[in-house]
Each structure stands twice: as C-alpha cells, then as structure tokens.
Amino acid sequence: MESRAINFGAGPSALPTSVLQEATKGLLNFKGTASEFTAYLQSVEQNIRKLLDVQPTHSILFTQGGGTTQFSAVVLNMLARHRLLHPQLKDEDRVLDYVVTGSWSKKAAEEARRMGGSTVNIAADSRKYSKDQKSFDNIPTADAYSFSNDPALIYYCANETVDGVEFSAEENSPASFPFQLLPKNALLPLVGDYSSSFMSRPIPHLSDHAIIYAGAQKNVGPAGLTILIVRNDCIVDVDAATRLGATSVPICLSYKTLADHNSLFNTPPVLSIYITGLVLEYMLQLGGLDYYADLTNRKSRKVYDALKDGENKGIFKSKVKEGSGSQMNVVFDVLGEGLLAKFVAGAEERGMKGLKGHRSVGGIRVSIYNAVTEEETDQLISYMEQFAGQHEVIKE
Ligand code: PMP
C-alpha cells in the first residue's frame, strides 16, 4: 500500500487501517446478506456496554446530528423531566447549571440560554482563573464551583477539543470533575459531553451520569453517528411534560422516541454505524479500554515531554496550565518570527497533517485520537525534538 498521511487533525480523524480494509470488503458484501442490520446494531450496543461497563440502569441510543444537536436535545429532554418532577415551578425557577471550561461548553451554555424557558447558571467559568482572565487555559479547582439546588441539569464537557483542557481521570487530581460536591442522595441530572474523548479511557463515575453523549467521529468511527448513554429515568414522556407546560420536543430529539424504537425510528446512519461496529470489535480484540487508557497515557506523556523540552529550549510554549492539559488534543505555540508556519510546513513535508490549531486560538494542536498509533506519535516527537534543537534560543 502507498504510504498514507498521518492525520493529527481534530476531526474527522484517523481510523485503524485494518478496519478500513475490512470495511471495503463489507461494503461489497455485508455478511452475505442485506437484512442483518438490526442484529448488527444490537452487537454495537453490546460492545459499547462491554467497553465502558454500562449497566442496565442506562440505555444506549444511536442518533444523528452530532454533539451540536445534543446541545439542544439535552436541554429539552431534561427540562421535560424536571417539569414532570416539579410541575408547579415557574420557568425562571428551573435552573440549568453549566460548567464552562472552553469554547464547546460555552457554546452549549449559549444554546441553553437561546432556547429560553429556564435560567442558565454558570456554575464555574475557568476564564476567571486563567493567566489573562479571558483564556480557557485551565481546569479550575473544586473551590471554583457553585452548583444550584435541584437544577434540571448539570453540564460539563470532559475534553475541550479547541482549547486543549480536559478533566483528569485521576480521582484525586485537582483537575478532576468535582463529583464530591454534587448531592449524594439524588439521581443526579449530570450531563457529560464526551465528544472528543469517548473511548480513550474509562469514564469516571459513569453510573452517576444522566446523559453522556459523543459523536463517533473522533475515536470510534466516521462522522454521522451520535452515541448517547442515557439513564433510564431521563427517558421521559416529553408529550406528558408538554401538556404540563413544557416546550414540545421535536420527535427525533426525544430520547423516548429513540428508546421506544431501538434507535430505528427513522433511517439510521448505516455506514457510520457499520464502521463504528468494526472499530469497537477491533478495540475489544486489542484489550478494551485498559489497553486504550495505557496507550493514551503513553502517547500524551510523550507529546507533553517533547513540548516541555521545547519550552526549555525557548521554542515552544504550552497554551494551557500544567496539570490541565488534554490527553487527546495538545495545544502549544511555536515562538519566534515565522516559526509556526515553518513547523507546520516541515511536518506536512514529512506526511504529518492537521497540526494547525483551531482558527480561534491559533498555534499548534496535536490530536492523538485512538487510531493515531504510538509509532506515528513517535514520528511527531522526533520531529518536535529536531525542530526544537535547530531553533533553540541560546540564553546569554
Ligand atoms: N463538543 C465537543 C467537545 C466537540 O469537540 C465537538 C466537535 N468537534 C462538538 C461538541 C460538536 O460536535 P459535532 O460537530 O458532532 O456537532
């Protein structure tokens, strides 16, 4: 096979080569039949359950529309649930708590506000703790949060794809999500956007979540499929809520519609589901999320080490505070006139693509999703080391 580019882009991202080879065969002849799709979808669900250890308390639903559609859908479904639980409350007394740590959670909070019918409370805003009071460069410590009493939802984004900050998976890290501050005795309305770190490692406190969602297109498949893990008490009769005054929910956004029809209420994104199924099988063969958590740790540690080395040589500068950095998207600046463009051009010449940071923040963003191999990451590391060596700023 001809040599392929190494895709360090933030998404849609790389897929394992063996999966792509298998998919080309399956496109021509899918298990000798055309009618096995329902069974296939069930096997995809089972494999997600196995990989993430999802208990029967939670349903797995498949839909379309990406994370962005879920920004609206989580609000509608969780406000419907809140209405059924507390029919008498005035709209403005229904509170949605948003933890804002980057541009994606900011967008989600803006969508909640745009939709109206409730009060949006910013439970934490990491910019207050940043170097210049306006950057998303950190995951705040526990004292930064103020959660409401009985909110309809509590929202956070596990990994901020643009800004390169991520909640830690270590229970005792200052950068882990403050689960300990949430009420202990209630069914928590906790919503996690896992779009860009889904299946990179186990999800801390998965069973405490009301909703976890992710587009397939970073770690597990091509674009087109959105995966939802919804606790069963959050699959509510949205029409009954509407009769009590809640906003009516478009039929394909209602989790109950998806659940009642085994995610086949309307035509599913079959190609994306097919390839996602192959990726999940492949992940299980390699050892599941224990394997991927180790791989993720190793790859990201190597990139952060090379970044640190470049910082010591005065050529790179991390955009985020130590300890808050994402294991999926590593963001940094290249210092010195014209050197950012030179770094990107040199990488492209070596077949490494997609390294330019998001246009809103600039710099470099290295996305090391599951299908970027350790060897490919090593190639980038040697290039970073070589580049830093050549452009080292010699201190007097
Ligand atoms: N949340 C996060 C963390 C993301 O990275 C993205 C997209 N990259 C989205 C939400 C939006 O997802 P989509 O493009 O699938 O709508």
mmCIF file of C-alpha atoms and ligand atoms in Angstrom:
data_model
loop_
_atom_site.group_PDB
_atom_site.id
_atom_site.type_symbol
_atom_site.label_atom_id
_atom_site.label_comp_id
_atom_site.label_asym_id
_atom_site.label_seq_id
_atom_site.Cartn_x
_atom_site.Cartn_y
_atom_site.Cartn_z
ATOM 1 C CA MET A 1 0.000 0.000 0.000
ATOM 2 C CA GLU A 2 1.164 3.564 -0.700
ATOM 3 C CA SER A 3 2.243 5.451 2.390
ATOM 4 C CA ARG A 4 -0.675 7.285 3.943
ATOM 5 C CA ALA A 5 -0.673 10.695 5.582
ATOM 6 C CA ILE A 6 -0.623 10.724 9.379
ATOM 7 C CA ASN A 7 -3.777 12.503 10.467
ATOM 8 C CA PHE A 8 -3.178 14.634 13.566
ATOM 9 C CA GLY A 9 -6.340 16.633 12.790
ATOM 10 C CA ALA A 10 -9.011 17.292 15.405
ATOM 11 C CA GLY A 11 -11.748 15.508 13.493
ATOM 12 C CA PRO A 12 -12.958 13.811 11.487
ATOM 13 C CA SER A 13 -9.974 11.799 12.489
ATOM 14 C CA ALA A 14 -7.944 8.724 11.668
ATOM 15 C CA LEU A 15 -9.380 5.190 11.598
ATOM 16 C CA PRO A 16 -7.393 1.968 12.056
ATOM 17 C CA THR A 17 -6.039 0.749 8.713
ATOM 18 C CA SER A 18 -7.238 -2.821 9.279
ATOM 19 C CA VAL A 19 -10.766 -1.523 9.918
ATOM 20 C CA LEU A 20 -10.739 0.418 6.669
ATOM 21 C CA GLN A 21 -9.584 -2.683 4.807
ATOM 22 C CA GLU A 22 -12.359 -4.742 6.370
ATOM 23 C CA ALA A 23 -14.922 -2.028 5.626
ATOM 24 C CA THR A 24 -14.112 -2.004 1.925
ATOM 25 C CA LYS A 25 -14.932 -5.723 1.831
ATOM 26 C CA GLY A 26 -18.107 -5.279 3.850
ATOM 27 C CA LEU A 27 -19.342 -2.537 1.548
ATOM 28 C CA LEU A 28 -19.383 -5.031 -1.308
ATOM 29 C CA ASN A 29 -20.806 -7.904 0.674
ATOM 30 C CA PHE A 30 -22.134 -7.364 4.193
ATOM 31 C CA LYS A 31 -22.166 -10.822 5.794
ATOM 32 C CA GLY A 32 -23.701 -12.292 2.625
ATOM 33 C CA THR A 33 -26.970 -10.537 3.267
ATOM 34 C CA ALA A 34 -28.666 -7.162 3.391
ATOM 35 C CA SER A 35 -31.073 -7.792 6.223
ATOM 36 C CA GLU A 36 -28.924 -8.184 9.328
ATOM 37 C CA PHE A 37 -28.810 -4.567 10.339
ATOM 38 C CA THR A 38 -30.946 -4.757 13.471
ATOM 39 C CA ALA A 39 -28.791 -7.554 14.877
ATOM 40 C CA TYR A 40 -25.655 -5.628 13.936
ATOM 41 C CA LEU A 41 -26.892 -2.543 15.794
ATOM 42 C CA GLN A 42 -27.524 -4.678 18.875
ATOM 43 C CA SER A 43 -23.976 -6.010 18.726
ATOM 44 C CA VAL A 44 -22.658 -2.439 18.534
ATOM 45 C CA GLU A 45 -24.670 -1.623 21.644
ATOM 46 C CA GLN A 46 -23.344 -4.703 23.465
ATOM 47 C CA ASN A 47 -19.777 -3.797 22.602
ATOM 48 C CA ILE A 48 -20.222 -0.245 23.920
ATOM 49 C CA ARG A 49 -21.632 -1.768 27.130
ATOM 50 C CA LYS A 50 -18.645 -4.086 27.414
ATOM 51 C CA LEU A 51 -16.026 -1.454 26.690
ATOM 52 C CA LEU A 52 -17.412 1.168 29.078
ATOM 53 C CA ASP A 53 -19.070 -1.196 31.560
ATOM 54 C CA VAL A 54 -22.509 0.362 31.069
ATOM 55 C CA GLN A 55 -25.082 -1.175 33.419
ATOM 56 C CA PRO A 56 -28.774 -1.832 32.602
ATOM 57 C CA THR A 57 -29.630 1.383 34.521
ATOM 58 C CA HIS A 58 -28.602 3.169 31.331
ATOM 59 C CA SER A 59 -29.813 2.833 27.743
ATOM 60 C CA ILE A 60 -27.605 3.227 24.715
ATOM 61 C CA LEU A 61 -29.207 5.206 21.923
ATOM 62 C CA PHE A 62 -27.995 5.999 18.424
ATOM 63 C CA THR A 63 -28.903 9.123 16.541
ATOM 64 C CA GLN A 64 -27.607 11.761 14.143
ATOM 65 C CA GLY A 65 -26.926 15.469 14.371
ATOM 66 C CA GLY A 66 -23.661 15.378 16.317
ATOM 67 C CA GLY A 67 -22.772 16.990 19.605
ATOM 68 C CA THR A 68 -24.273 20.265 18.447
ATOM 69 C CA THR A 69 -27.761 18.794 18.188
ATOM 70 C CA GLN A 70 -27.334 17.380 21.685
ATOM 71 C CA PHE A 71 -26.632 20.907 22.991
ATOM 72 C CA SER A 72 -30.361 21.477 22.348
ATOM 73 C CA ALA A 73 -31.680 17.943 22.918
ATOM 74 C CA VAL A 74 -30.275 17.585 26.439
ATOM 75 C CA VAL A 75 -31.970 20.838 27.450
ATOM 76 C CA LEU A 76 -35.357 19.810 26.055
ATOM 77 C CA ASN A 77 -35.337 16.293 27.487
ATOM 78 C CA MET A 78 -34.020 17.321 30.903
ATOM 79 C CA LEU A 79 -36.440 20.256 31.174
ATOM 80 C CA ALA A 80 -39.284 17.849 30.312
ATOM 81 C CA ARG A 81 -38.069 15.534 33.099
ATOM 82 C CA HIS A 82 -37.871 18.454 35.539
ATOM 83 C CA ARG A 83 -41.412 19.534 34.579
ATOM 84 C CA LEU A 84 -42.747 16.062 35.333
ATOM 85 C CA LEU A 85 -40.908 16.029 38.676
ATOM 86 C CA HIS A 86 -41.893 19.603 39.647
ATOM 87 C CA PRO A 87 -44.956 20.631 37.637
ATOM 88 C CA GLN A 88 -45.673 23.739 39.711
ATOM 89 C CA LEU A 89 -42.342 25.551 39.365
ATOM 90 C CA LYS A 90 -42.199 28.754 37.337
ATOM 91 C CA ASP A 91 -39.955 28.629 34.237
ATOM 92 C CA GLU A 92 -37.404 31.025 35.700
ATOM 93 C CA ASP A 93 -37.070 28.776 38.750
ATOM 94 C CA ARG A 94 -35.897 25.891 36.578
ATOM 95 C CA VAL A 95 -32.140 26.211 36.613
ATOM 96 C CA LEU A 96 -29.569 24.696 34.254
ATOM 97 C CA ASP A 97 -26.033 24.572 35.664
ATOM 98 C CA TYR A 98 -23.209 24.886 33.124
ATOM 99 C CA VAL A 99 -19.543 24.358 33.871
ATOM 100 C CA VAL A 100 -17.705 26.406 31.264
ATOM 101 C CA THR A 101 -14.125 25.349 30.624
ATOM 102 C CA GLY A 102 -13.742 26.032 26.921
ATOM 103 C CA SER A 103 -15.351 27.060 23.689
ATOM 104 C CA TRP A 104 -17.547 23.926 23.383
ATOM 105 C CA SER A 105 -19.104 24.167 26.841
ATOM 106 C CA LYS A 106 -19.517 27.911 26.241
ATOM 107 C CA LYS A 107 -21.442 27.136 23.042
ATOM 108 C CA ALA A 108 -23.598 24.596 24.881
ATOM 109 C CA ALA A 109 -24.471 27.174 27.575
ATOM 110 C CA GLU A 110 -25.270 29.757 24.889
ATOM 111 C CA GLU A 111 -27.641 27.313 23.206
ATOM 112 C CA ALA A 112 -29.408 26.653 26.526
ATOM 113 C CA ARG A 113 -29.829 30.395 27.011
ATOM 114 C CA ARG A 114 -31.025 30.871 23.420
ATOM 115 C CA MET A 115 -33.713 28.242 23.891
ATOM 116 C CA GLY A 116 -35.184 30.018 26.924
ATOM 117 C CA GLY A 117 -37.739 28.577 29.310
ATOM 118 C CA SER A 118 -35.248 28.327 32.173
ATOM 119 C CA THR A 119 -32.427 30.122 33.959
ATOM 120 C CA VAL A 120 -28.854 29.310 32.975
ATOM 121 C CA ASN A 121 -26.423 29.386 35.885
ATOM 122 C CA ILE A 122 -22.722 29.335 35.069
ATOM 123 C CA ALA A 123 -21.585 27.013 37.859
ATOM 124 C CA ALA A 124 -17.930 27.725 37.066
ATOM 125 C CA ASP A 125 -16.083 29.714 34.403
ATOM 126 C CA SER A 126 -12.448 28.731 34.084
ATOM 127 C CA ARG A 127 -11.507 32.027 32.414
ATOM 128 C CA LYS A 128 -11.610 33.701 35.843
ATOM 129 C CA TYR A 129 -8.633 31.562 36.844
ATOM 130 C CA SER A 130 -6.638 31.978 33.633
ATOM 131 C CA LYS A 131 -3.438 33.909 33.051
ATOM 132 C CA ASP A 132 -5.281 36.868 31.473
ATOM 133 C CA GLN A 133 -8.828 36.401 32.820
ATOM 134 C CA LYS A 134 -10.078 35.554 29.340
ATOM 135 C CA SER A 135 -8.419 32.331 28.188
ATOM 136 C CA PHE A 136 -9.653 28.790 28.571
ATOM 137 C CA ASP A 137 -6.275 27.580 29.757
ATOM 138 C CA ASN A 138 -7.141 25.577 32.873
ATOM 139 C CA ILE A 139 -9.433 23.186 34.681
ATOM 140 C CA PRO A 140 -10.404 25.016 37.871
ATOM 141 C CA THR A 141 -10.046 23.515 41.345
ATOM 142 C CA ALA A 142 -13.053 22.463 43.440
ATOM 143 C CA ASP A 143 -13.464 25.849 45.174
ATOM 144 C CA ALA A 144 -14.402 27.443 41.826
ATOM 145 C CA TYR A 145 -17.801 25.711 41.531
ATOM 146 C CA SER A 146 -21.198 26.818 42.772
ATOM 147 C CA PHE A 147 -23.954 24.380 41.869
ATOM 148 C CA SER A 148 -27.646 25.196 42.232
ATOM 149 C CA ASN A 149 -30.110 23.448 44.433
ATOM 150 C CA ASP A 150 -32.073 20.902 42.341
ATOM 151 C CA PRO A 151 -31.070 22.027 38.827
ATOM 152 C CA ALA A 152 -32.692 20.435 35.755
ATOM 153 C CA LEU A 153 -29.211 19.593 34.513
ATOM 154 C CA ILE A 154 -25.549 19.977 35.409
ATOM 155 C CA TYR A 155 -23.471 20.194 32.278
ATOM 156 C CA TYR A 156 -19.767 19.785 31.622
ATOM 157 C CA CYS A 157 -17.512 18.999 28.680
ATOM 158 C CA ALA A 158 -14.992 16.269 29.508
ATOM 159 C CA ASN A 159 -12.452 17.336 26.899
ATOM 160 C CA GLU A 160 -12.318 20.769 25.288
ATOM 161 C CA THR A 161 -11.176 19.974 21.763
ATOM 162 C CA VAL A 162 -10.262 23.535 20.743
ATOM 163 C CA ASP A 163 -8.667 24.769 23.952
ATOM 164 C CA GLY A 164 -6.870 21.542 24.896
ATOM 165 C CA VAL A 165 -8.015 21.195 28.509
ATOM 166 C CA GLU A 166 -9.532 18.023 29.921
ATOM 167 C CA PHE A 167 -10.925 16.867 33.251
ATOM 168 C CA SER A 168 -8.493 14.386 34.748
ATOM 169 C CA ALA A 169 -9.469 10.734 35.101
ATOM 170 C CA GLU A 170 -7.495 10.521 38.373
ATOM 171 C CA GLU A 171 -9.841 10.605 41.347
ATOM 172 C CA ASN A 172 -7.573 12.823 43.456
ATOM 173 C CA SER A 173 -6.256 15.200 40.835
ATOM 174 C CA PRO A 174 -7.066 18.909 41.352
ATOM 175 C CA ALA A 175 -8.211 18.826 37.699
ATOM 176 C CA SER A 176 -10.792 16.073 38.093
ATOM 177 C CA PHE A 177 -14.504 16.866 37.897
ATOM 178 C CA PRO A 178 -15.761 17.747 41.422
ATOM 179 C CA PHE A 179 -18.161 14.791 41.775
ATOM 180 C CA GLN A 180 -17.738 15.101 45.550
ATOM 181 C CA LEU A 181 -19.560 18.459 45.536
ATOM 182 C CA LEU A 182 -22.721 17.046 43.957
ATOM 183 C CA PRO A 183 -25.633 15.833 46.098
ATOM 184 C CA LYS A 184 -25.246 12.202 47.153
ATOM 185 C CA ASN A 185 -28.821 11.103 47.604
ATOM 186 C CA ALA A 186 -30.465 12.198 44.362
ATOM 187 C CA LEU A 187 -30.476 10.820 40.827
ATOM 188 C CA LEU A 188 -28.035 13.381 39.501
ATOM 189 C CA PRO A 189 -29.026 15.289 36.351
ATOM 190 C CA LEU A 190 -25.373 15.195 35.276
ATOM 191 C CA VAL A 191 -24.678 15.621 31.549
ATOM 192 C CA GLY A 192 -21.226 14.991 30.091
ATOM 193 C CA ASP A 193 -20.169 15.966 26.571
ATOM 194 C CA TYR A 194 -17.659 13.251 25.727
ATOM 195 C CA SER A 195 -17.438 14.124 22.024
ATOM 196 C CA SER A 196 -13.674 14.224 21.808
ATOM 197 C CA SER A 197 -12.503 11.785 24.459
ATOM 198 C CA PHE A 198 -15.076 8.999 24.157
ATOM 199 C CA MET A 199 -13.418 5.558 24.384
ATOM 200 C CA SER A 200 -9.939 6.944 25.002
ATOM 201 C CA ARG A 201 -10.158 5.535 28.559
ATOM 202 C CA PRO A 202 -12.903 4.546 31.042
ATOM 203 C CA ILE A 203 -15.369 7.293 32.028
ATOM 204 C CA PRO A 204 -15.053 8.243 35.723
ATOM 205 C CA HIS A 205 -18.353 7.892 37.638
ATOM 206 C CA LEU A 206 -20.199 6.798 34.518
ATOM 207 C CA SER A 207 -23.130 5.441 36.517
ATOM 208 C CA ASP A 208 -23.699 8.833 38.187
ATOM 209 C CA HIS A 209 -24.428 10.444 34.827
ATOM 210 C CA ALA A 210 -27.874 11.198 33.463
ATOM 211 C CA ILE A 211 -26.570 11.592 29.917
ATOM 212 C CA ILE A 212 -23.257 11.060 28.212
ATOM 213 C CA TYR A 213 -23.006 11.775 24.527
ATOM 214 C CA ALA A 214 -20.400 11.721 21.793
ATOM 215 C CA GLY A 215 -20.138 11.942 18.056
ATOM 216 C CA ALA A 216 -18.404 8.870 16.635
ATOM 217 C CA GLN A 217 -16.005 10.883 14.527
ATOM 218 C CA LYS A 218 -13.035 11.250 16.881
ATOM 219 C CA ASN A 219 -12.195 7.876 18.369
ATOM 220 C CA VAL A 220 -14.636 5.292 17.106
ATOM 221 C CA GLY A 221 -15.829 5.909 13.591
ATOM 222 C CA PRO A 222 -16.654 8.212 10.721
ATOM 223 C CA ALA A 223 -18.876 11.280 11.111
ATOM 224 C CA GLY A 224 -22.640 10.814 11.010
ATOM 225 C CA LEU A 225 -23.349 8.796 14.152
ATOM 226 C CA THR A 226 -24.021 10.214 17.613
ATOM 227 C CA ILE A 227 -23.933 7.837 20.593
ATOM 228 C CA LEU A 228 -25.977 8.541 23.735
ATOM 229 C CA ILE A 229 -25.812 6.815 27.100
ATOM 230 C CA VAL A 230 -28.963 7.834 28.958
ATOM 231 C CA ARG A 231 -30.009 6.813 32.448
ATOM 232 C CA ASN A 232 -33.480 5.282 32.206
ATOM 233 C CA ASP A 233 -35.193 7.861 34.441
ATOM 234 C CA CYS A 234 -34.165 10.522 31.887
ATOM 235 C CA ILE A 235 -36.123 8.845 29.102
ATOM 236 C CA VAL A 236 -39.400 10.604 29.838
ATOM 237 C CA ASP A 237 -42.745 11.099 28.179
ATOM 238 C CA VAL A 238 -41.993 14.509 26.695
ATOM 239 C CA ASP A 239 -45.581 14.911 25.474
ATOM 240 C CA ALA A 240 -46.902 14.499 29.010
ATOM 241 C CA ALA A 241 -44.442 17.233 30.045
ATOM 242 C CA THR A 242 -45.724 19.441 27.219
ATOM 243 C CA ARG A 243 -49.268 19.023 28.496
ATOM 244 C CA LEU A 244 -47.967 20.436 31.793
ATOM 245 C CA GLY A 245 -46.485 23.448 30.028
ATOM 246 C CA ALA A 246 -43.004 22.309 28.890
ATOM 247 C CA THR A 247 -41.733 23.174 25.428
ATOM 248 C CA SER A 248 -42.688 20.495 22.911
ATOM 249 C CA VAL A 249 -39.786 18.360 21.785
ATOM 250 C CA PRO A 250 -39.166 17.612 18.080
ATOM 251 C CA ILE A 251 -39.903 13.926 17.687
ATOM 252 C CA CYS A 252 -36.409 12.811 16.657
ATOM 253 C CA LEU A 253 -34.816 14.744 19.548
ATOM 254 C CA SER A 254 -36.903 12.959 22.158
ATOM 255 C CA TYR A 255 -34.929 10.196 23.873
ATOM 256 C CA LYS A 256 -38.177 8.315 24.372
ATOM 257 C CA THR A 257 -38.725 8.154 20.617
ATOM 258 C CA LEU A 258 -35.231 6.731 20.154
ATOM 259 C CA ALA A 259 -35.587 4.265 23.033
ATOM 260 C CA ASP A 260 -39.083 3.049 22.061
ATOM 261 C CA HIS A 261 -37.887 2.231 18.545
ATOM 262 C CA ASN A 262 -34.471 0.779 19.373
ATOM 263 C CA SER A 263 -32.896 3.809 17.664
ATOM 264 C CA LEU A 264 -34.612 2.902 14.377
ATOM 265 C CA PHE A 265 -37.460 5.440 14.382
ATOM 266 C CA ASN A 266 -36.020 6.998 11.247
ATOM 267 C CA THR A 267 -33.300 5.862 8.852
ATOM 268 C CA PRO A 268 -30.081 5.413 10.839
ATOM 269 C CA PRO A 269 -26.634 6.403 9.507
ATOM 270 C CA VAL A 270 -25.890 2.834 8.455
ATOM 271 C CA LEU A 271 -22.418 3.299 7.022
ATOM 272 C CA SER A 272 -21.173 5.132 10.080
ATOM 273 C CA ILE A 273 -22.721 2.504 12.371
ATOM 274 C CA TYR A 274 -21.150 -0.282 10.325
ATOM 275 C CA ILE A 275 -17.641 1.134 10.540
ATOM 276 C CA THR A 276 -18.055 2.110 14.198
ATOM 277 C CA GLY A 277 -19.012 -1.518 14.882
ATOM 278 C CA LEU A 278 -15.789 -2.684 13.243
ATOM 279 C CA VAL A 279 -13.708 -0.227 15.282
ATOM 280 C CA LEU A 280 -15.304 -1.393 18.547
ATOM 281 C CA GLU A 281 -14.597 -5.049 17.681
ATOM 282 C CA TYR A 282 -11.014 -4.123 16.935
ATOM 283 C CA MET A 283 -10.738 -2.254 20.249
ATOM 284 C CA LEU A 284 -12.036 -5.267 22.164
ATOM 285 C CA GLN A 285 -9.575 -7.563 20.399
ATOM 286 C CA LEU A 286 -6.703 -5.327 21.465
ATOM 287 C CA GLY A 287 -7.754 -5.392 25.117
ATOM 288 C CA GLY A 288 -10.551 -2.856 25.501
ATOM 289 C CA LEU A 289 -10.276 0.377 27.418
ATOM 290 C CA ASP A 290 -7.480 -0.788 29.703
ATOM 291 C CA TYR A 291 -5.351 -1.100 26.598
ATOM 292 C CA TYR A 292 -6.505 2.265 25.229
ATOM 293 C CA ALA A 293 -6.088 4.078 28.561
ATOM 294 C CA ASP A 294 -2.442 2.925 28.669
ATOM 295 C CA LEU A 295 -1.890 3.866 25.062
ATOM 296 C CA THR A 296 -3.495 7.274 25.603
ATOM 297 C CA ASN A 297 -1.310 7.858 28.671
ATOM 298 C CA ARG A 298 1.875 6.887 26.869
ATOM 299 C CA LYS A 299 1.210 8.862 23.692
ATOM 300 C CA SER A 300 0.165 12.022 25.501
ATOM 301 C CA ARG A 301 3.020 11.825 28.015
ATOM 302 C CA LYS A 302 5.499 11.625 25.141
ATOM 303 C CA VAL A 303 3.997 14.645 23.405
ATOM 304 C CA TYR A 304 3.954 16.677 26.643
ATOM 305 C CA ASP A 305 7.576 15.668 27.332
ATOM 306 C CA ALA A 306 8.641 16.851 23.879
ATOM 307 C CA LEU A 307 6.692 20.061 24.459
ATOM 308 C CA LYS A 308 8.446 20.602 27.809
ATOM 309 C CA ASP A 309 11.825 20.008 26.169
ATOM 310 C CA GLY A 310 10.919 22.619 23.521
ATOM 311 C CA GLU A 311 9.815 25.012 26.270
ATOM 312 C CA ASN A 312 13.193 24.612 27.958
ATOM 313 C CA LYS A 313 14.840 25.432 24.655
ATOM 314 C CA GLY A 314 12.661 28.577 24.367
ATOM 315 C CA ILE A 315 10.924 27.458 21.181
ATOM 316 C CA PHE A 316 7.547 26.016 22.252
ATOM 317 C CA LYS A 317 5.080 27.323 24.814
ATOM 318 C CA SER A 318 2.145 25.331 26.131
ATOM 319 C CA LYS A 319 -1.175 27.150 25.880
ATOM 320 C CA VAL A 320 -2.575 25.500 28.983
ATOM 321 C CA LYS A 321 -1.609 25.275 32.639
ATOM 322 C CA GLU A 322 0.326 22.250 33.786
ATOM 323 C CA GLY A 323 -1.995 19.506 35.001
ATOM 324 C CA SER A 324 -4.976 20.720 32.931
ATOM 325 C CA GLY A 325 -3.735 19.518 29.543
ATOM 326 C CA SER A 326 -5.832 17.248 27.352
ATOM 327 C CA GLN A 327 -4.654 13.746 26.503
ATOM 328 C CA MET A 328 -6.383 13.975 23.132
ATOM 329 C CA ASN A 329 -5.599 17.492 21.902
ATOM 330 C CA VAL A 330 -2.266 19.038 22.899
ATOM 331 C CA VAL A 331 -2.073 22.757 22.152
ATOM 332 C CA PHE A 332 1.004 24.966 22.076
ATOM 333 C CA ASP A 333 2.590 27.995 20.456
ATOM 334 C CA VAL A 334 5.758 27.999 18.405
ATOM 335 C CA LEU A 335 7.740 31.090 19.396
ATOM 336 C CA GLY A 336 9.826 33.222 17.029
ATOM 337 C CA GLU A 337 9.067 35.084 13.822
ATOM 338 C CA GLY A 338 7.696 32.792 11.108
ATOM 339 C CA LEU A 339 8.489 29.603 13.021
ATOM 340 C CA LEU A 340 4.909 28.439 13.445
ATOM 341 C CA ALA A 341 4.430 28.302 9.663
ATOM 342 C CA LYS A 342 7.828 26.642 9.314
ATOM 343 C CA PHE A 343 6.896 23.968 11.881
ATOM 344 C CA VAL A 344 3.624 23.191 10.071
ATOM 345 C CA ALA A 345 5.280 23.133 6.630
ATOM 346 C CA GLY A 346 8.058 20.828 7.843
ATOM 347 C CA ALA A 347 5.502 18.461 9.355
ATOM 348 C CA GLU A 348 3.478 18.385 6.146
ATOM 349 C CA GLU A 349 6.594 17.550 4.132
ATOM 350 C CA ARG A 350 7.004 14.549 6.436
ATOM 351 C CA GLY A 351 3.406 13.432 5.871
ATOM 352 C CA MET A 352 2.020 14.753 9.174
ATOM 353 C CA LYS A 353 -1.216 16.630 8.572
ATOM 354 C CA GLY A 354 -3.797 18.607 10.503
ATOM 355 C CA LEU A 355 -1.462 20.178 13.070
ATOM 356 C CA LYS A 356 -2.642 23.763 12.787
ATOM 357 C CA GLY A 357 -4.537 24.982 15.849
ATOM 358 C CA HIS A 358 -8.193 25.963 15.632
ATOM 359 C CA ARG A 359 -8.538 29.324 13.874
ATOM 360 C CA SER A 360 -9.965 30.933 17.029
ATOM 361 C CA VAL A 361 -6.817 30.245 19.070
ATOM 362 C CA GLY A 362 -4.001 29.685 16.538
ATOM 363 C CA GLY A 363 -0.775 27.845 17.359
ATOM 364 C CA ILE A 364 -0.430 24.077 17.042
ATOM 365 C CA ARG A 365 -2.924 21.408 18.022
ATOM 366 C CA VAL A 366 -1.789 17.798 18.053
ATOM 367 C CA SER A 367 -4.788 15.475 18.112
ATOM 368 C CA ILE A 368 -3.823 11.973 19.139
ATOM 369 C CA TYR A 369 -7.048 10.061 18.925
ATOM 370 C CA ASN A 370 -7.141 6.274 19.311
ATOM 371 C CA ALA A 371 -6.273 5.425 15.708
ATOM 372 C CA VAL A 372 -3.102 7.531 15.711
ATOM 373 C CA THR A 373 -0.567 4.854 16.556
ATOM 374 C CA GLU A 374 2.283 5.107 19.027
ATOM 375 C CA GLU A 375 4.758 4.815 16.130
ATOM 376 C CA GLU A 376 3.080 7.720 14.345
ATOM 377 C CA THR A 377 3.204 9.725 17.567
ATOM 378 C CA ASP A 378 6.913 8.874 17.854
ATOM 379 C CA GLN A 379 7.497 10.297 14.397
ATOM 380 C CA LEU A 380 5.969 13.560 15.520
ATOM 381 C CA ILE A 381 8.049 13.533 18.721
ATOM 382 C CA SER A 382 11.305 13.154 16.770
ATOM 383 C CA TYR A 383 10.263 15.981 14.501
ATOM 384 C CA MET A 384 9.423 18.200 17.510
ATOM 385 C CA GLU A 385 12.794 17.383 19.095
ATOM 386 C CA GLN A 386 14.668 18.016 15.884
ATOM 387 C CA PHE A 387 12.836 21.309 15.310
ATOM 388 C CA ALA A 388 13.455 22.457 18.892
ATOM 389 C CA GLY A 389 17.143 21.524 18.587
ATOM 390 C CA GLN A 390 17.560 23.520 15.369
ATOM 391 C CA HIS A 391 15.818 26.628 16.650
ATOM 392 C CA GLU A 392 16.916 26.596 20.258
ATOM 393 C CA VAL A 393 17.127 30.066 21.737
ATOM 394 C CA ILE A 394 20.574 30.214 23.346
ATOM 395 C CA LYS A 395 20.371 32.197 26.565
ATOM 396 C CA GLU A 396 23.245 34.577 27.241
HETATM 397 N N1 PMP B 1 -18.405 19.056 21.707
HETATM 398 C C1 PMP B 1 -17.087 18.847 21.517
HETATM 399 C C2 PMP B 1 -16.206 18.665 22.712
HETATM 400 C C3 PMP B 1 -16.558 18.793 20.221
HETATM 401 O O1 PMP B 1 -15.259 18.579 20.028
HETATM 402 C C4 PMP B 1 -17.424 18.960 19.124
HETATM 403 C C5 PMP B 1 -16.938 18.875 17.695
HETATM 404 N N2 PMP B 1 -15.668 18.709 17.450
HETATM 405 C C6 PMP B 1 -18.784 19.185 19.366
HETATM 406 C C7 PMP B 1 -19.232 19.200 20.674
HETATM 407 C C8 PMP B 1 -19.737 19.369 18.255
HETATM 408 O O2 PMP B 1 -19.928 18.159 17.649
HETATM 409 P P1 PMP B 1 -20.496 17.975 16.197
HETATM 410 O O3 PMP B 1 -19.568 18.624 15.251
HETATM 411 O O4 PMP B 1 -20.568 16.490 16.092
HETATM 412 O O5 PMP B 1 -21.851 18.622 16.204
#
